[in-house]
mmCIF file of C-alpha atoms in Angstrom:
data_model
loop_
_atom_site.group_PDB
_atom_site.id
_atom_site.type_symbol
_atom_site.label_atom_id
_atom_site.label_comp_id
_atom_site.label_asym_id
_atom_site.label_seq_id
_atom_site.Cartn_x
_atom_site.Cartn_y
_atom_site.Cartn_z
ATOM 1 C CA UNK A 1 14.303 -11.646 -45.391
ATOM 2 C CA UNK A 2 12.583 -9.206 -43.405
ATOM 3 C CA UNK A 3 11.146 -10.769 -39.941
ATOM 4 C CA UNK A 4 7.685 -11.451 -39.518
ATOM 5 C CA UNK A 5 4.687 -9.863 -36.974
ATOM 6 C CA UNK A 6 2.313 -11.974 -35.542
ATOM 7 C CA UNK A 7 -0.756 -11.217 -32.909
ATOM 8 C CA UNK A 8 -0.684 -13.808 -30.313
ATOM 9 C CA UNK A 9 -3.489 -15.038 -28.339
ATOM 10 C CA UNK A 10 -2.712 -15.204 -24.693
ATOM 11 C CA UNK A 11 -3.767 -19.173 -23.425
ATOM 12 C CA UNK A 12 -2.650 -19.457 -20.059
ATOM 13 C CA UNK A 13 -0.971 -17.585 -17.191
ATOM 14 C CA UNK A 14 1.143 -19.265 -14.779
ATOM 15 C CA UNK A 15 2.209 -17.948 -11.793
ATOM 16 C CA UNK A 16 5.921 -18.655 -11.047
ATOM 17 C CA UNK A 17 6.999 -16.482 -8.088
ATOM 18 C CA UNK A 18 5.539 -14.123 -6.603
ATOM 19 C CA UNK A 19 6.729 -11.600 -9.235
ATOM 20 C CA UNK A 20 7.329 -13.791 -12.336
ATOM 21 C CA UNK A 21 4.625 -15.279 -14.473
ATOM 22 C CA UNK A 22 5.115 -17.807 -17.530
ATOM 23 C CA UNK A 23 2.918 -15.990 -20.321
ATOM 24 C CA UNK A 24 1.523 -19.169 -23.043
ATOM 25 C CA UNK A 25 1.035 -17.728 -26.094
ATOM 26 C CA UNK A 26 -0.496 -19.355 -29.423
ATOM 27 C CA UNK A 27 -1.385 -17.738 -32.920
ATOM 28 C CA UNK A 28 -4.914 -17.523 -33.316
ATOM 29 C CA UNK A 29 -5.159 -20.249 -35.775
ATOM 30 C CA UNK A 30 -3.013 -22.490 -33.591
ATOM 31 C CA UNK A 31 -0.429 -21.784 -36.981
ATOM 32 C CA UNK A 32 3.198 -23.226 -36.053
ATOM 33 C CA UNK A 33 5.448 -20.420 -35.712
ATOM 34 C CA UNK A 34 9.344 -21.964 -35.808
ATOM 35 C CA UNK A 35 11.773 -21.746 -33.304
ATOM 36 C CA UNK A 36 14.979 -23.088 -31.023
ATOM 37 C CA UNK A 37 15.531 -23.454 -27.445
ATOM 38 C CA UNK A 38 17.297 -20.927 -26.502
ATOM 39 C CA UNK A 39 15.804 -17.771 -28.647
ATOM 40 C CA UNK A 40 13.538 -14.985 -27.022
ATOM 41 C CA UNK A 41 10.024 -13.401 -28.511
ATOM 42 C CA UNK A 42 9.597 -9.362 -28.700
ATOM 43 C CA UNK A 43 6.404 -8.395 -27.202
ATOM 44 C CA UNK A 44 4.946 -5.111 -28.613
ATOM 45 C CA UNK A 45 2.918 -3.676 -25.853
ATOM 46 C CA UNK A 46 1.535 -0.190 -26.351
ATOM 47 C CA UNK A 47 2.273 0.903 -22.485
ATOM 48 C CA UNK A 48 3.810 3.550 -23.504
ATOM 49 C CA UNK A 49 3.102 7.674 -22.820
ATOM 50 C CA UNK A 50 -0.309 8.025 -24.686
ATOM 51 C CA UNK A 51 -0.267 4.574 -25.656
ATOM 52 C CA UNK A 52 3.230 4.514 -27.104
ATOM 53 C CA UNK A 53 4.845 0.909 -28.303
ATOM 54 C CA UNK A 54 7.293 -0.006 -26.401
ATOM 55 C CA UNK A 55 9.219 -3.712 -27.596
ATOM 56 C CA UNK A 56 10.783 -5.997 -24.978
ATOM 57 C CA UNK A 57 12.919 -9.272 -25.889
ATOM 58 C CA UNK A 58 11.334 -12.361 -23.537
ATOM 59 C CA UNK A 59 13.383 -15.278 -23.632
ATOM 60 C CA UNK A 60 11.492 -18.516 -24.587
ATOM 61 C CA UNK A 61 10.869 -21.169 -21.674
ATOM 62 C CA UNK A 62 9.084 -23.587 -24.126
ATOM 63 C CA UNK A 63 10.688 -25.995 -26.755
ATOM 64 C CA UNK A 64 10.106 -26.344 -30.243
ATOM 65 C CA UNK A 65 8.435 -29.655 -29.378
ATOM 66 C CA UNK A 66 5.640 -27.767 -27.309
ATOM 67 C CA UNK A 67 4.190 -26.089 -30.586
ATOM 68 C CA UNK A 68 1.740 -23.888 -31.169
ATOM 69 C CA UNK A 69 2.788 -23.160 -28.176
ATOM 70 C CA UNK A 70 5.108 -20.377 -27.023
ATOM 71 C CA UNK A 71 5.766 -19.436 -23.552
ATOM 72 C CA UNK A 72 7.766 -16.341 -22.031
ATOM 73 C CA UNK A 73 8.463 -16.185 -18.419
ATOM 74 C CA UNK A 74 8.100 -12.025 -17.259
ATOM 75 C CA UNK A 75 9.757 -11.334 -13.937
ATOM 76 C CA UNK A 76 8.843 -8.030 -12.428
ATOM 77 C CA UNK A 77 11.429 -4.943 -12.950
ATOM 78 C CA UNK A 78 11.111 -1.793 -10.014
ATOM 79 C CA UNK A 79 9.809 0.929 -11.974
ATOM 80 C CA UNK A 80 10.578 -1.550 -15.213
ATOM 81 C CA UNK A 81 7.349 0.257 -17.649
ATOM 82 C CA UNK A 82 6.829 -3.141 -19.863
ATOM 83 C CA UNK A 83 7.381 -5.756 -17.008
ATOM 84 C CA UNK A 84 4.817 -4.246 -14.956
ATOM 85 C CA UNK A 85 2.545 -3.541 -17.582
ATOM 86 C CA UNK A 86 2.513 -7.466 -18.246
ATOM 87 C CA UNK A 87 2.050 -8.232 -14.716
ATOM 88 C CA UNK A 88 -0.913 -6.457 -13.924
ATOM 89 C CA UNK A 89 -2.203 -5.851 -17.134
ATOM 90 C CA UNK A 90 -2.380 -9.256 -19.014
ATOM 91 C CA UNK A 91 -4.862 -11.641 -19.279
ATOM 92 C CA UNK A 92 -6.435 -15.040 -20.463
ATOM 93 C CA UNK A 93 -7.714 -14.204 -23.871
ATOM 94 C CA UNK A 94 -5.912 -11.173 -25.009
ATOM 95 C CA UNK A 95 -3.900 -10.665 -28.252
ATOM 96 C CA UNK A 96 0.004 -9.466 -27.989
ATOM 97 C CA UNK A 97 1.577 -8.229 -31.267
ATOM 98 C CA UNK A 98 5.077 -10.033 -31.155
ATOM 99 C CA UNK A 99 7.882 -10.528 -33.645
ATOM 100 C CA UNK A 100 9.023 -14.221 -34.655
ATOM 101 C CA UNK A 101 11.716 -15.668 -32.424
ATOM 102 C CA UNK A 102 15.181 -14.328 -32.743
ATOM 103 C CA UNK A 103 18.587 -15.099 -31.626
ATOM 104 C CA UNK A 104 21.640 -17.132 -31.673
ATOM 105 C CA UNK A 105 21.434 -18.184 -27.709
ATOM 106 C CA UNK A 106 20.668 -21.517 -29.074
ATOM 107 C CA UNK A 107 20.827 -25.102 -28.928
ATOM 108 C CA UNK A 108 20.071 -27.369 -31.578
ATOM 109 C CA UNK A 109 19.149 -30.916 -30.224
ATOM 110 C CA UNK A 110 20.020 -34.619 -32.064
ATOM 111 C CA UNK A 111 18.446 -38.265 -30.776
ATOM 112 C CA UNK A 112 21.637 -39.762 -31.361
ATOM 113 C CA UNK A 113 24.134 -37.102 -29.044
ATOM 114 C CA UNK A 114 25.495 -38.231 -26.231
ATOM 115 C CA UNK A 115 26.670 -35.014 -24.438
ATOM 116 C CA UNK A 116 27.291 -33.437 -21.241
ATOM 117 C CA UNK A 117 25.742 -29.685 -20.495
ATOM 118 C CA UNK A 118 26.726 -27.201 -18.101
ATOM 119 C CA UNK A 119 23.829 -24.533 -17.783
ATOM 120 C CA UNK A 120 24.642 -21.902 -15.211
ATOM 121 C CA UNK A 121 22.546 -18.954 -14.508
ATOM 122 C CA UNK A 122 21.024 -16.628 -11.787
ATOM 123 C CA UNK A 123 17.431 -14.936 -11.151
ATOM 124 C CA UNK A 124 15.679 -14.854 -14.727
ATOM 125 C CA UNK A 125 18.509 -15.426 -16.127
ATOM 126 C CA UNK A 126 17.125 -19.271 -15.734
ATOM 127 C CA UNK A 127 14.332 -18.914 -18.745
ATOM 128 C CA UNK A 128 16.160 -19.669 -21.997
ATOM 129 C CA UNK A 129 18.688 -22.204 -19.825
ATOM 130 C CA UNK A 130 15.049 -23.920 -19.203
ATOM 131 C CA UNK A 131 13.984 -23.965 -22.611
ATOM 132 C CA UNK A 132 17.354 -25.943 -23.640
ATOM 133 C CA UNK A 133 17.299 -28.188 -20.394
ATOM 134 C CA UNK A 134 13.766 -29.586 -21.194
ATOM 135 C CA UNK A 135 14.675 -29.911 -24.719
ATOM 136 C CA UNK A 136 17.530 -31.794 -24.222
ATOM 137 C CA UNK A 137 16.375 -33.981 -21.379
ATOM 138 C CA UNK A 138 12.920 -34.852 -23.476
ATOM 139 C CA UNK A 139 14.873 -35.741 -26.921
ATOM 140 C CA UNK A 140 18.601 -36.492 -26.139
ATOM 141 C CA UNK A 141 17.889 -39.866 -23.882
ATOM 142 C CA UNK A 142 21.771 -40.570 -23.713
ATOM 143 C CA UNK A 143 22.766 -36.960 -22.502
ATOM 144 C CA UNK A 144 23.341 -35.232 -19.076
ATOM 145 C CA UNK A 145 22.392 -32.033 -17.747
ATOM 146 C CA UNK A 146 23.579 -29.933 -14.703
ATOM 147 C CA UNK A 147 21.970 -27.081 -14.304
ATOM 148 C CA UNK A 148 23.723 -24.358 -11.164
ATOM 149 C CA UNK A 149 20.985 -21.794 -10.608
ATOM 150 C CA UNK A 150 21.306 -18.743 -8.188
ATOM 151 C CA UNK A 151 18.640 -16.810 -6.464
ATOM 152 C CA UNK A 152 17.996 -15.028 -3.395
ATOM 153 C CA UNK A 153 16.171 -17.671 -1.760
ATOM 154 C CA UNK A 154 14.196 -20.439 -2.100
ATOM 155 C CA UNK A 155 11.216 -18.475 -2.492
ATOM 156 C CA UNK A 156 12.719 -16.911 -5.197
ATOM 157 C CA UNK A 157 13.551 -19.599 -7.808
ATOM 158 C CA UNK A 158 11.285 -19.324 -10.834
ATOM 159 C CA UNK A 159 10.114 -22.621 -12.485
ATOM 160 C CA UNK A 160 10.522 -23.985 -8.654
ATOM 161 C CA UNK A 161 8.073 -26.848 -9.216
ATOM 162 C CA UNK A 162 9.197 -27.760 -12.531
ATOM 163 C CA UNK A 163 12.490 -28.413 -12.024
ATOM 164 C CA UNK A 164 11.804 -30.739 -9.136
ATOM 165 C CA UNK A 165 9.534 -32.942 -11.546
ATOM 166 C CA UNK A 166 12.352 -33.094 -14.129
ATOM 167 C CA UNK A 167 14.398 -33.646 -11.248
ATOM 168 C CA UNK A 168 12.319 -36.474 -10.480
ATOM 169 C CA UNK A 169 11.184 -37.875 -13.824
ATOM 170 C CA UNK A 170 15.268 -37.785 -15.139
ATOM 171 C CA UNK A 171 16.986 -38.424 -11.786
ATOM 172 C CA UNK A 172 20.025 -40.103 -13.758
ATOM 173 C CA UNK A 173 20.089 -37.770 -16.126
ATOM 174 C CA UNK A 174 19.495 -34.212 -14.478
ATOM 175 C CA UNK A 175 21.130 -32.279 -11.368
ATOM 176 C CA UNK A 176 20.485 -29.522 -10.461
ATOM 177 C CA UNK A 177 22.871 -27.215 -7.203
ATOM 178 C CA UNK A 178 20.760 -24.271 -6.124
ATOM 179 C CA UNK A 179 23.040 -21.290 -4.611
ATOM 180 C CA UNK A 180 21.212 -18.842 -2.062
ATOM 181 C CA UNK A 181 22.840 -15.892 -1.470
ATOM 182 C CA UNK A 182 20.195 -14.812 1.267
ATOM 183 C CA UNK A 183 18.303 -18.214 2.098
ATOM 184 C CA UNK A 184 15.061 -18.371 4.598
ATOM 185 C CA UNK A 185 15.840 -21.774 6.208
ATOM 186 C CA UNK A 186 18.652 -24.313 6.391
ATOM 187 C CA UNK A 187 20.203 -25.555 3.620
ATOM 188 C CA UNK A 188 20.022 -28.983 2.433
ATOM 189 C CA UNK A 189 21.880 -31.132 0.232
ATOM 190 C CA UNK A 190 22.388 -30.025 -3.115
ATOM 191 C CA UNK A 191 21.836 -26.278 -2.067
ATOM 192 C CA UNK A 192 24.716 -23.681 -1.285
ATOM 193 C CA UNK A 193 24.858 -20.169 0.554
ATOM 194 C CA UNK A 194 26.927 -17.399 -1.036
ATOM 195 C CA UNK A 195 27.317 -15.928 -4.436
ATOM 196 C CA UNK A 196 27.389 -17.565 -7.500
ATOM 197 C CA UNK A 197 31.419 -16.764 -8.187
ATOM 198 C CA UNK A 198 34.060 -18.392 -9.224
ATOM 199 C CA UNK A 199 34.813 -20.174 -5.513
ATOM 200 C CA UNK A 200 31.723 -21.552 -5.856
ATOM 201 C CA UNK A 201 31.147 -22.695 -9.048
ATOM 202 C CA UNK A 202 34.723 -24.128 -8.587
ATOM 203 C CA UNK A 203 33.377 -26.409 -5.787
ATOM 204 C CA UNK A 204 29.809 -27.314 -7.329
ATOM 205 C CA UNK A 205 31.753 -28.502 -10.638
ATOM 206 C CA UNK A 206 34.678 -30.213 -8.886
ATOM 207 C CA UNK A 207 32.233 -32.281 -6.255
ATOM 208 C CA UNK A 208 29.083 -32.916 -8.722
ATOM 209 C CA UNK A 209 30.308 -33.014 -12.296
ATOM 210 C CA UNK A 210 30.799 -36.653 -13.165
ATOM 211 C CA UNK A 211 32.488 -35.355 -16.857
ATOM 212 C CA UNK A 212 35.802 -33.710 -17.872
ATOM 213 C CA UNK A 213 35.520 -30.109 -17.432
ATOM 214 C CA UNK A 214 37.098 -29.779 -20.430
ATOM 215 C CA UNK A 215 34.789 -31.915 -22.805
ATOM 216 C CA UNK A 216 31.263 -30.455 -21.624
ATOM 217 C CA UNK A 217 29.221 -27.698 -22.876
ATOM 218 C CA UNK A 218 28.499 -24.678 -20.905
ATOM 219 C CA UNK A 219 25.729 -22.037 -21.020
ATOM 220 C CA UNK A 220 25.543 -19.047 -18.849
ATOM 221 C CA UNK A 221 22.598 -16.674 -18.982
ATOM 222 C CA UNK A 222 22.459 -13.837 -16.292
ATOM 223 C CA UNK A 223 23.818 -11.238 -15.049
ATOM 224 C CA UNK A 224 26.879 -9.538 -16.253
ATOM 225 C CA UNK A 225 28.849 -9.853 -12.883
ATOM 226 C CA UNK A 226 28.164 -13.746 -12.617
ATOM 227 C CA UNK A 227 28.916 -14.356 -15.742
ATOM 228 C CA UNK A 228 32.419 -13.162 -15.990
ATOM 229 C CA UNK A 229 32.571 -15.077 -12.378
ATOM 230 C CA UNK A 230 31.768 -18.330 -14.235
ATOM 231 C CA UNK A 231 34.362 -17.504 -17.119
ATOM 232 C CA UNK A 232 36.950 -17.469 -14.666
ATOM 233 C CA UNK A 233 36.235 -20.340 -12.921
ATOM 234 C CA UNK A 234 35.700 -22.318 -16.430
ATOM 235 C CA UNK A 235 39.226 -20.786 -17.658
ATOM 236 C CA UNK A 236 40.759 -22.298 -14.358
ATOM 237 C CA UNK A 237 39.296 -25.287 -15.300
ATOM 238 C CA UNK A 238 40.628 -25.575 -18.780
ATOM 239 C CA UNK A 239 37.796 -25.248 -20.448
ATOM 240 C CA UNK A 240 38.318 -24.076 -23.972
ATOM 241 C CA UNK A 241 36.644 -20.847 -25.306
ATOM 242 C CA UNK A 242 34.528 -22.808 -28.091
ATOM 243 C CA UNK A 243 32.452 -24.960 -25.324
ATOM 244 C CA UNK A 244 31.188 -21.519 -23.653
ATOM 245 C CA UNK A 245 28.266 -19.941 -25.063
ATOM 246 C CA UNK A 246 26.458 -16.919 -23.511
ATOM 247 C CA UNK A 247 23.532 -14.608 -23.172
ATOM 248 C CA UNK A 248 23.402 -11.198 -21.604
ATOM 249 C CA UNK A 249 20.136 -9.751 -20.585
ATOM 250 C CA UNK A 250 21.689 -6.516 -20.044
ATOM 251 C CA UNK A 251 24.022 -4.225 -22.243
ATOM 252 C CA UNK A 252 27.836 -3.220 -20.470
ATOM 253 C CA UNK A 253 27.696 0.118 -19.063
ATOM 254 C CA UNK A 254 30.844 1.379 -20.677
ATOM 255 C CA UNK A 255 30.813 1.799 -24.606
ATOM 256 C CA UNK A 256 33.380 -0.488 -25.640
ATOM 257 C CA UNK A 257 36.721 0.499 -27.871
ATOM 258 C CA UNK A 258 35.894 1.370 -31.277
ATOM 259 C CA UNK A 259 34.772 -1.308 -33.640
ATOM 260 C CA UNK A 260 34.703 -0.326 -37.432
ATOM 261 C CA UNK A 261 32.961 -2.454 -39.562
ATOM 262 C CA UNK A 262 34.527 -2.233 -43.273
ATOM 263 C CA UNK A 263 33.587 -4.874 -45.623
ATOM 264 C CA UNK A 264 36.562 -5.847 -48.300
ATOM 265 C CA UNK A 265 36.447 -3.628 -51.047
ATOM 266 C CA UNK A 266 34.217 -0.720 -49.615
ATOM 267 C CA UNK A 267 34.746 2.386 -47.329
ATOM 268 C CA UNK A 268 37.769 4.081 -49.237
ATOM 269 C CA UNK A 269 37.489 7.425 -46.548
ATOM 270 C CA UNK A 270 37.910 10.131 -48.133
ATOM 271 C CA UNK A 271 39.795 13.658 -46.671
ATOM 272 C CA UNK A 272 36.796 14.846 -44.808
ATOM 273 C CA UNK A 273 36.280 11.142 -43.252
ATOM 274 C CA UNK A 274 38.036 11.864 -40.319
ATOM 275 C CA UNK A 275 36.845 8.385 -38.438
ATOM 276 C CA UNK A 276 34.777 10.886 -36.221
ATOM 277 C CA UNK A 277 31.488 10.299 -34.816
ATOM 278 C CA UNK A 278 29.622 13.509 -35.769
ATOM 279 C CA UNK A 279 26.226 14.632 -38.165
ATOM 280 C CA UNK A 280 26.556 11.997 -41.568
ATOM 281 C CA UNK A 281 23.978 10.717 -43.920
ATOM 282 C CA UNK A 282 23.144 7.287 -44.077
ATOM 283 C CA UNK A 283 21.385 4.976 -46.438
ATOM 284 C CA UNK A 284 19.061 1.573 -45.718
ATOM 285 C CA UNK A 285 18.166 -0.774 -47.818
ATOM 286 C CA UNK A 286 15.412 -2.971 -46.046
ATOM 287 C CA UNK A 287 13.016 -4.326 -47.997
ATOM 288 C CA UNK A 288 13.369 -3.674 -51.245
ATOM 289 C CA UNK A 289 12.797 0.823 -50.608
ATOM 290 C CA UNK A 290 16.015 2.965 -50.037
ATOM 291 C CA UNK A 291 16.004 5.149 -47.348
ATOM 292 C CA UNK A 292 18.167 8.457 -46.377
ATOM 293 C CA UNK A 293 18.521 10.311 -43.600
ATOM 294 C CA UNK A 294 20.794 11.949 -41.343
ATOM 295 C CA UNK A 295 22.212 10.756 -38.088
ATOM 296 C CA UNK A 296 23.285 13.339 -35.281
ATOM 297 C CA UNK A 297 26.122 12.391 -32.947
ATOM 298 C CA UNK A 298 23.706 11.713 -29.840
ATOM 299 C CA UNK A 299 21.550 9.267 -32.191
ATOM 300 C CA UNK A 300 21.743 5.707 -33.026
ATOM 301 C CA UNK A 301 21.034 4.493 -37.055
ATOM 302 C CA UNK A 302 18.161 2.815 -35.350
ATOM 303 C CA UNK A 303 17.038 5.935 -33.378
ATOM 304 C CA UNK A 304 17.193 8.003 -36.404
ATOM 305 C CA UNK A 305 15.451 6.092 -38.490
ATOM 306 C CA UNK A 306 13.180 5.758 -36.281
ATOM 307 C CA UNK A 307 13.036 9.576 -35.775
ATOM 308 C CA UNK A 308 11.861 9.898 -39.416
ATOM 309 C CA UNK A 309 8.889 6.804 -38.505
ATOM 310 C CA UNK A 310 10.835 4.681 -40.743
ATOM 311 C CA UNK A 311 9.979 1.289 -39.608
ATOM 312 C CA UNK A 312 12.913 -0.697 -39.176
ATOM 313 C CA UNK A 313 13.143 -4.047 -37.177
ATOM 314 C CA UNK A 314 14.615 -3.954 -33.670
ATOM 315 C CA UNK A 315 14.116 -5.434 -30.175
ATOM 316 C CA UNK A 316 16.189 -4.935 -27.236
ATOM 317 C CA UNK A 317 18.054 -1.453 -28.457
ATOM 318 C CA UNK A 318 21.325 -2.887 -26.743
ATOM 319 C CA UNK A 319 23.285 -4.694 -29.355
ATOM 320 C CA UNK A 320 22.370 -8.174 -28.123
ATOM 321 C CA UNK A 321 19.641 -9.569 -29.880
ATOM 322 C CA UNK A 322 20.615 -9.519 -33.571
ATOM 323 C CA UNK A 323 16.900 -7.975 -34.420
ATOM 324 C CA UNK A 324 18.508 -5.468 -36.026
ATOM 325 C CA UNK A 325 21.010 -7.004 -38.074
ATOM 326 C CA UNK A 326 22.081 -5.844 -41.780
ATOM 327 C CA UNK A 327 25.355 -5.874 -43.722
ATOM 328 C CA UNK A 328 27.854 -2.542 -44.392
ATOM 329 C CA UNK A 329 27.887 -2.752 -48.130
ATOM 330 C CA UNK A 330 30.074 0.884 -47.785
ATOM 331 C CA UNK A 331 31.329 3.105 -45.380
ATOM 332 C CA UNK A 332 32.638 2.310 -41.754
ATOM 333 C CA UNK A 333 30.463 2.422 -38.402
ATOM 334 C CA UNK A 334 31.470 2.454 -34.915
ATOM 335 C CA UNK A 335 29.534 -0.073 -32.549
ATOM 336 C CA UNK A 336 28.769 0.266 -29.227
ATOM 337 C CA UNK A 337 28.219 -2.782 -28.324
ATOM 338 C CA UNK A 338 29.382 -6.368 -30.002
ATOM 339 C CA UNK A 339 28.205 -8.947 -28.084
ATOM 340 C CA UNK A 340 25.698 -10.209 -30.362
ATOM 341 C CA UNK A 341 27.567 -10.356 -33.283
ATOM 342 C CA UNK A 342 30.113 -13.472 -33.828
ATOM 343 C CA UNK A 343 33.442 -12.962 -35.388
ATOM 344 C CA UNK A 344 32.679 -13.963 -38.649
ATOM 345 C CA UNK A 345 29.991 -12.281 -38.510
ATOM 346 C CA UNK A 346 32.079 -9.018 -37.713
ATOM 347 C CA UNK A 347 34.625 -10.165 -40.514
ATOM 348 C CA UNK A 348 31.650 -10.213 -42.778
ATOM 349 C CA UNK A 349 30.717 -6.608 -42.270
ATOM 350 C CA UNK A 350 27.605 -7.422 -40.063
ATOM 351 C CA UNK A 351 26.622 -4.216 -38.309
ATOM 352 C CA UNK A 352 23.866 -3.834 -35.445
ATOM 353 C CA UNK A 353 22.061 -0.544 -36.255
ATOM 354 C CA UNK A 354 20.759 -0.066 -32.673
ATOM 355 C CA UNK A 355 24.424 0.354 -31.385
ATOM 356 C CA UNK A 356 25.596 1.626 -34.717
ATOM 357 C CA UNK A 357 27.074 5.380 -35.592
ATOM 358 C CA UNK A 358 28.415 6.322 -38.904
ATOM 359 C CA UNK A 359 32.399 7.257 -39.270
ATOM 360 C CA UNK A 360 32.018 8.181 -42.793
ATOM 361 C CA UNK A 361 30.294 9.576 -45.192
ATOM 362 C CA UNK A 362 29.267 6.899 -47.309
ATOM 363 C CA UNK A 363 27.601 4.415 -44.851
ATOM 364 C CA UNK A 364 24.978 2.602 -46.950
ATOM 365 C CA UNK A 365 23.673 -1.109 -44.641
ATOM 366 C CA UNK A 366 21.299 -3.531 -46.010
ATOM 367 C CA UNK A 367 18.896 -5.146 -43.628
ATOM 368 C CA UNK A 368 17.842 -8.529 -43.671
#
């Protein structure tokens, strides 16, 4: 099932920080457009050279219970062409094009849990970790949230006002450590100076987490550096790998080992199939048309598909967003980049096509 395009009527701007601003966003006809806490929107923006496209994955600050509603918090990017674009450009009353929400960065929410949640994150890192914090905190009445967010500075720390009223409205219920790494003025209680690393997080969990370490869920959404920071301190904590979910908002530098994708019964390679990445023909299936064409070493799938203006759905071009998703029905692929894809998923022969280059000759994917 292919996903859906929608233009969205912008409703409301709020200013967050001085460079981040929560854009509200509702479908013309106020039509209910499904989603979870946790997922992101793609904004199609034509800020491009001579009024180009360009997509951008936003991660969702709203819930599902705030529908029609859906909000993305933009922080400004030096030099970033979209994020600026949005910030000077956007305004009460205009329509964005924008795909339904994707991704598995989620959390599903039940009256009846009773559940401790870690949510650690660092500059805008914070937006989908806000989604799932409201959610829970709003429709989860016996469960507990702690949320560790690092910034700069106080100045710094998007949804600033908000969390101090959920602070204030679920004071049994909701903590929140803030960790400065440059702060303006002193420090007060509940508020730390340093990195967020392991040392830290160490201290923050081991002085203010009334749960065992072991038995909570954890969230971490920022950037790369922190996150494997957190991992270690969770690991020294004994927290087992199943409790520990994760977002990246940006891809790792270095292309990872090879991954080949092979479904069961497919991909026999034949003498020429060396397992090289070179020039190969490749065939989509996406809604219901075949397509052909050939991929260059230097290309993507993605990027040569969408060489020959072959439409093809896609979002952040890194392999972590699952926009792209379809299934090797033959051949093998290399990936770039995993980190979206699960292990059954892998197992499955689930292939990202914006990471993905063919290894044989006989590559054929079928996109949702």
């Amino acid at each position: 099932m292919s996903t859906p395009y929608f233009s969205l009527n912008v409703v409301e701007l709020t200013r967050e920080t001085d460079d981040a601003v929560t854009i509200h966003l509702e479908h013309p006809n106020r039509q209910l457009i499904a989603s979870e806490a946790g997922q992101f929107l793609t904004l199609i923006l034509p800020c491009g050279p001579g009024g180009k496209k360009e997509r951008r994955a936003y991660s969702l600050s709203s819930t599902p219970s705030e529908a029609p509603r859906l909000s993305v918090t933009v922080k400004r990017v030096t030099g970033g062409l979209v994020s600026n674009y949005l910030l000077d450009t956007v305004r009460v009353g205009q329509q964005l094009e924008a795909m339904a929400p994707l991704g598995n960065f989620t959390l599903k929410t039940s009256p009846k849990s009773a559940r401790s949640l870690v949510l650690i994150g660092a500059g805008s890192g914070i937006t989908p970790l806000m989604s799932m914090l409201k959610a829970v905190l709003r429709e989860e009445p016996q469960s507990h949230v702690l949320l560790v967010y690092g910034n700069r500075n106080e100045k710094s720390v998007i949804f600033s006002e908000q969390l101090r009223q959920l602070e204030a409205q679920f004071t049994s219920r909701f903590q929140i450590e803030h960790v400065y790494s440059q702060p303006v003025g002193p420090v007060s209680a509940h508020q730390h100076v340093g990195r967020l690393n392991r040392t830290t997080l160490l201290r923050i969990l081991e002085q203010r987490h009334q749960f065992p370490a072991s038995q909570a869920e954890y969230f971490l959404c920022g950037p790369e550096g922190m996150m494997v920071e957190a991992k270690a301190a969770l690991d020294l904590l004994g927290v087992p790998d199943n409790r520990v979910r994760r977002e990246s908002f940006v891809a790792a530098a270095e292309t990872q080992e090879t991954t080949a994708a092979q479904p069961n019964g497919h991909g026999d390679v034949s003498a020429d199939d060396d397992d090289q990445i070179k020039t190969r023909n490749v065939t989509i299936n996406y809604e219901g048309s075949e397509y052909q064409f050939e991929v260059t070493p230097n290309q993507t799938i993605l990027e040569a598909a969408l060489d020959q203006d072959i439409d093809l759905p896609y979002s952040c071009q890194a392999g972590l967003c699952t926009a792209c998703r379809g299934k090797c029905l033959s051949g093998k692929v290399h990936l770039d980049e995993r980190e979206g894809l699960s292990d059954s998923e892998m197992k499955q022969g689930y292939v990202l096509v914006c990471v993905a280059h063919p290894l044989t000759s006989d590559v054929v994917i079928e996109i949702d």
